[in-house]
CSV table of C-alpha atoms and ligand atoms in Angstrom, one decimal:
chain,number,residue,atom,x,y,z
E,75,UNK,CA,16.4,-47.7,101.5
E,76,UNK,CA,14.6,-51.0,101.7
E,77,UNK,CA,12.5,-52.9,104.2
E,78,UNK,CA,15.7,-54.8,105.4
E,79,UNK,CA,17.3,-51.5,106.3
E,80,UNK,CA,14.2,-50.4,108.1
E,81,UNK,CA,14.0,-53.6,110.1
E,82,UNK,CA,17.7,-53.2,111.0
E,83,UNK,CA,17.2,-49.6,112.1
E,84,UNK,CA,14.1,-50.5,114.2
E,85,UNK,CA,16.3,-53.2,116.0
E,86,UNK,CA,19.0,-50.7,116.6
E,87,UNK,CA,16.7,-48.0,117.9
E,88,UNK,CA,14.8,-50.4,120.1
E,89,UNK,CA,18.1,-51.5,121.6
E,90,UNK,CA,19.2,-47.8,122.2
E,91,UNK,CA,16.0,-47.4,124.3
E,92,UNK,CA,16.0,-50.9,125.9
E,93,UNK,CA,12.8,-51.6,124.1
E,94,UNK,CA,13.7,-54.8,122.2
E,95,UNK,CA,10.8,-56.4,120.4
E,96,UNK,CA,8.4,-53.6,121.3
E,97,UNK,CA,7.9,-51.9,117.9
E,98,UNK,CA,5.6,-53.2,115.2
E,99,UNK,CA,6.2,-51.9,111.7
E,100,UNK,CA,3.4,-50.8,109.4
E,101,UNK,CA,4.4,-50.5,105.8
E,102,UNK,CA,2.5,-47.5,104.4
E,103,UNK,CA,1.7,-48.6,100.9
E,104,UNK,CA,-0.5,-45.7,99.8
E,105,UNK,CA,0.1,-44.7,96.1
E,106,UNK,CA,2.3,-47.8,95.7
E,107,UNK,CA,1.5,-50.5,93.1
E,108,UNK,CA,0.2,-54.0,93.9
E,109,UNK,CA,3.5,-55.4,92.6
E,110,UNK,CA,5.5,-53.2,94.9
E,111,UNK,CA,3.4,-54.2,97.9
E,112,UNK,CA,3.6,-57.9,96.9
E,113,UNK,CA,7.4,-57.7,96.8
E,114,UNK,CA,7.4,-56.4,100.4
E,115,UNK,CA,4.9,-59.1,101.5
E,116,UNK,CA,7.2,-61.7,99.9
E,117,UNK,CA,10.0,-60.4,102.2
E,118,UNK,CA,7.8,-61.3,105.2
E,119,UNK,CA,6.1,-58.0,106.1
E,120,UNK,CA,2.6,-58.6,107.3
E,121,UNK,CA,1.2,-55.2,108.4
E,122,UNK,CA,0.3,-52.6,105.7
E,123,UNK,CA,-1.4,-49.2,105.9
E,124,UNK,CA,-3.5,-47.2,103.4
E,125,UNK,CA,-5.1,-43.8,103.7
E,126,UNK,CA,-7.8,-43.8,100.9
E,127,UNK,CA,-10.4,-46.5,101.0
E,128,UNK,CA,-11.2,-46.7,97.2
E,129,UNK,CA,-7.5,-47.0,96.5
E,130,UNK,CA,-7.0,-49.7,99.1
E,131,UNK,CA,-9.8,-52.1,98.3
E,132,UNK,CA,-8.4,-53.5,95.0
E,133,UNK,CA,-5.0,-54.0,96.7
E,134,UNK,CA,-6.6,-55.8,99.6
E,135,UNK,CA,-8.5,-58.1,97.2
E,136,UNK,CA,-5.4,-58.7,94.9
E,137,UNK,CA,-3.2,-59.7,97.8
E,138,UNK,CA,-5.7,-61.9,99.7
E,139,UNK,CA,-3.5,-65.0,99.6
E,140,UNK,CA,-0.8,-63.3,101.8
E,141,UNK,CA,-3.3,-62.9,104.7
E,142,UNK,CA,-2.0,-59.4,105.4
E,143,UNK,CA,-3.3,-57.2,108.2
E,144,UNK,CA,-4.6,-53.9,106.8
E,145,UNK,CA,-4.5,-50.6,108.8
E,146,UNK,CA,-6.5,-47.5,107.8
E,147,UNK,CA,-4.6,-44.3,108.5
E,148,UNK,CA,-6.4,-41.6,106.5
E,149,UNK,CA,-9.3,-39.3,107.1
E,150,UNK,CA,-12.5,-41.4,107.6
E,151,UNK,CA,-15.4,-40.2,105.6
E,152,UNK,CA,-18.8,-41.1,106.9
E,153,UNK,CA,-19.8,-42.8,103.6
E,154,UNK,CA,-16.8,-45.1,103.8
E,155,UNK,CA,-17.2,-46.5,107.3
E,156,UNK,CA,-19.0,-49.6,105.9
E,157,UNK,CA,-16.2,-50.6,103.6
E,158,UNK,CA,-13.5,-49.7,106.1
E,159,UNK,CA,-15.1,-51.8,108.9
E,160,UNK,CA,-15.4,-54.7,106.5
E,161,UNK,CA,-11.9,-54.7,105.0
E,162,UNK,CA,-9.5,-53.4,107.7
E,163,UNK,CA,-8.4,-54.8,111.0
E,164,UNK,CA,-7.3,-51.4,112.4
E,165,UNK,CA,-8.3,-47.8,112.0
E,166,UNK,CA,-5.7,-45.4,113.4
E,167,UNK,CA,-7.5,-42.1,112.6
E,168,UNK,CA,-10.8,-42.0,114.5
E,169,UNK,CA,-11.4,-38.4,115.7
E,170,UNK,CA,-15.1,-38.0,116.2
E,171,UNK,CA,-17.9,-39.9,117.9
E,172,UNK,CA,-20.2,-40.2,114.8
E,173,UNK,CA,-17.4,-42.1,112.9
E,174,UNK,CA,-16.7,-44.4,115.8
E,175,UNK,CA,-20.4,-45.2,116.1
E,176,UNK,CA,-20.7,-46.0,112.4
E,177,UNK,CA,-17.6,-48.2,112.4
E,178,UNK,CA,-19.0,-50.1,115.4
E,179,UNK,CA,-22.5,-50.5,113.9
E,180,UNK,CA,-21.1,-51.6,110.5
E,181,UNK,CA,-18.4,-54.0,111.7
E,182,UNK,CA,-19.4,-57.5,110.4
E,183,UNK,CA,-20.5,-59.9,113.2
E,184,UNK,CA,-18.2,-62.7,111.9
E,185,UNK,CA,-15.1,-60.5,112.4
E,186,UNK,CA,-13.5,-59.7,115.7
E,187,UNK,CA,-14.0,-56.1,117.0
E,188,UNK,CA,-12.3,-53.5,114.9
E,189,UNK,CA,-9.1,-52.1,116.6
E,190,UNK,CA,-9.1,-48.3,116.7
E,191,UNK,CA,-6.8,-45.5,117.8
E,192,UNK,CA,-7.9,-42.0,118.4
E,193,UNK,CA,-6.0,-39.5,116.3
E,194,UNK,CA,-4.7,-36.5,118.3
E,195,UNK,CA,-3.8,-33.2,116.7
E,196,UNK,CA,-0.7,-33.0,118.9
E,197,UNK,CA,0.7,-29.8,117.5
E,198,UNK,CA,-2.7,-28.0,117.4
E,199,UNK,CA,-2.3,-27.4,113.6
E,200,UNK,CA,-5.3,-25.7,112.0
E,201,UNK,CA,-5.1,-27.8,108.9
E,202,UNK,CA,-4.7,-31.2,110.5
E,203,UNK,CA,-7.2,-33.9,111.5
E,204,UNK,CA,-7.3,-35.2,115.0
E,205,UNK,CA,-8.8,-34.0,118.2
E,206,UNK,CA,-7.3,-31.7,120.8
E,207,UNK,CA,-5.7,-33.4,123.8
E,208,UNK,CA,-8.3,-31.5,126.0
E,209,UNK,CA,-11.1,-33.5,124.3
E,210,UNK,CA,-9.5,-36.9,124.5
E,211,UNK,CA,-11.1,-38.1,127.7
E,212,UNK,CA,-14.7,-37.6,126.5
E,213,UNK,CA,-14.1,-39.2,123.1
E,214,UNK,CA,-12.3,-42.2,124.8
E,215,UNK,CA,-15.3,-42.6,127.1
E,216,UNK,CA,-17.7,-42.8,124.1
E,217,UNK,CA,-15.6,-45.2,122.2
E,218,UNK,CA,-15.0,-47.5,125.1
E,219,UNK,CA,-18.8,-48.1,125.3
E,220,UNK,CA,-19.2,-49.2,121.7
E,221,UNK,CA,-19.5,-53.0,121.3
E,222,UNK,CA,-17.9,-53.8,117.9
E,223,UNK,CA,-14.8,-51.6,118.1
E,224,UNK,CA,-11.9,-51.8,120.6
E,225,UNK,CA,-10.0,-48.8,121.7
E,226,UNK,CA,-6.3,-49.7,121.5
E,227,UNK,CA,-4.5,-46.4,121.8
E,228,UNK,CA,-3.5,-43.0,120.3
E,229,UNK,CA,-2.1,-41.9,117.0
E,230,UNK,CA,-0.5,-38.6,115.9
E,231,UNK,CA,1.2,-37.0,112.9
E,232,UNK,CA,3.4,-34.2,114.3
E,233,UNK,CA,4.5,-31.1,112.4
E,234,UNK,CA,7.7,-32.2,110.5
E,235,UNK,CA,10.9,-31.0,112.1
E,236,UNK,CA,14.5,-32.1,111.5
E,237,UNK,CA,16.1,-31.9,114.9
E,238,UNK,CA,15.9,-35.1,117.0
E,239,UNK,CA,15.3,-33.4,120.3
E,240,UNK,CA,12.5,-31.3,118.7
E,241,UNK,CA,11.0,-34.4,117.1
E,242,UNK,CA,10.7,-36.1,120.5
E,243,UNK,CA,8.6,-33.4,122.1
E,244,UNK,CA,5.2,-34.0,120.4
E,245,UNK,CA,5.7,-37.8,120.8
E,246,UNK,CA,6.4,-37.3,124.5
E,247,UNK,CA,3.1,-35.3,124.8
E,248,UNK,CA,1.2,-38.1,123.1
E,249,UNK,CA,2.8,-40.6,125.5
E,250,UNK,CA,1.7,-38.5,128.5
E,251,UNK,CA,-1.9,-38.4,127.2
E,252,UNK,CA,-1.7,-42.2,126.7
E,253,UNK,CA,-0.5,-42.7,130.3
E,254,UNK,CA,-3.2,-40.4,131.6
E,255,UNK,CA,-5.9,-42.4,129.9
E,256,UNK,CA,-4.4,-45.6,131.3
E,257,UNK,CA,-4.4,-44.1,134.8
E,258,UNK,CA,-8.2,-43.7,134.3
E,259,UNK,CA,-8.4,-47.4,133.5
E,260,UNK,CA,-8.6,-47.6,129.7
E,261,UNK,CA,-5.9,-50.3,129.4
E,262,UNK,CA,-4.5,-49.0,126.1
E,263,UNK,CA,-1.5,-50.8,124.6
E,264,UNK,CA,-0.8,-48.9,121.3
E,265,UNK,CA,1.1,-45.7,120.6
E,266,UNK,CA,1.0,-45.2,116.8
E,267,UNK,CA,3.6,-42.6,116.1
E,268,UNK,CA,6.7,-42.2,113.9
E,269,UNK,CA,7.2,-42.0,110.1
E,270,UNK,CA,10.2,-42.3,107.8
E,271,UNK,CA,11.8,-39.1,109.0
E,272,UNK,CA,11.2,-39.4,112.7
E,273,UNK,CA,10.7,-43.0,113.8
E,274,UNK,CA,13.9,-43.0,115.8
E,275,UNK,CA,12.5,-40.2,118.0
E,276,UNK,CA,9.1,-42.0,118.2
E,277,UNK,CA,10.7,-45.3,119.3
E,278,UNK,CA,12.7,-43.3,121.9
E,279,UNK,CA,9.4,-42.0,123.3
E,280,UNK,CA,7.6,-45.3,123.4
E,281,UNK,CA,6.0,-45.9,120.0
E,282,UNK,CA,4.6,-49.4,119.7
E,283,UNK,CA,3.6,-49.0,116.0
E,284,UNK,CA,5.5,-46.9,113.5
E,285,UNK,CA,4.0,-46.1,110.1
E,286,UNK,CA,6.8,-46.0,107.4
E,287,UNK,CA,6.2,-45.5,103.7
E,288,UNK,CA,9.0,-43.8,101.7
E,289,UNK,CA,11.9,-45.4,103.7
E,290,UNK,CA,10.6,-48.8,102.5
E,291,UNK,CA,9.1,-48.2,99.1
E,292,UNK,CA,10.9,-45.1,97.9
E,293,UNK,CA,9.1,-42.0,96.7
E,294,UNK,CA,5.4,-42.3,96.0
E,295,UNK,CA,4.0,-41.9,92.5
P,138,PLP,C1,1.9,-41.3,104.4
P,138,PLP,C2,1.7,-41.5,105.8
P,138,PLP,C3,2.7,-42.1,106.6
P,138,PLP,C4,4.1,-42.5,106.0
P,138,PLP,O1,4.8,-41.5,105.6
P,138,PLP,P1,6.4,-41.6,105.1
P,138,PLP,O2,7.0,-40.3,105.3
P,138,PLP,O3,6.3,-42.0,103.7
P,138,PLP,O4,7.0,-42.7,106.0
P,138,PLP,C5,2.5,-42.3,107.9
P,138,PLP,N1,1.4,-41.9,108.5
P,138,PLP,C6,0.4,-41.4,107.9
P,138,PLP,C7,-0.9,-41.0,108.6
P,138,PLP,C8,0.5,-41.1,106.5
P,138,PLP,O5,-0.5,-40.5,105.8
């Protein structure tokens, strides 16, 4: 596939759900070369996502002239919060208070607040990052008080399944958790859900950002 195909599919799936223009594509460029990312940037793509800070920093520096928006989607280690808060505009994978506090404290004062999503372990998998839905309200309350980060929404990586109906279920649970927080007044606008194999189901369930790697770049090295 290519980014053109992905753009066309997003349009088609948005139309199926009467959600035209609602979905923002993040090109997941982890383990892709600077040249491969540059080619996609030349096509007009502006949002890129990485999951390892050390790997991302040279790419961000090399592609500075494109004025890309960088999203961090990996596990956040406490010793990387400084670099992440300096070089990224978004962090989709906040799942504990300590990390949120460090990101806020370390966000440079000349930059706008860092946009963050809380990562939810939506299928309660033992090996996956993210908090339980039951703990969401208390973490959201902590994050909302921090001055240099802005809570924008929720992110999840469900267990991979093939069936479209089954794919929709965890996305629907994430949307319900999102609506619940908004009923409490959080004013969230971002549901970060959907990858190469399931972004159609995610769009049907209200995704506002999808994170797509292999469907754009091909297999990772
Ligand atoms: C790698 C990754 C993606 C993209 O996965 P593809 O299957 O290549 O589309 C999306 N989200 C997260 C958190 C990832 O780590």
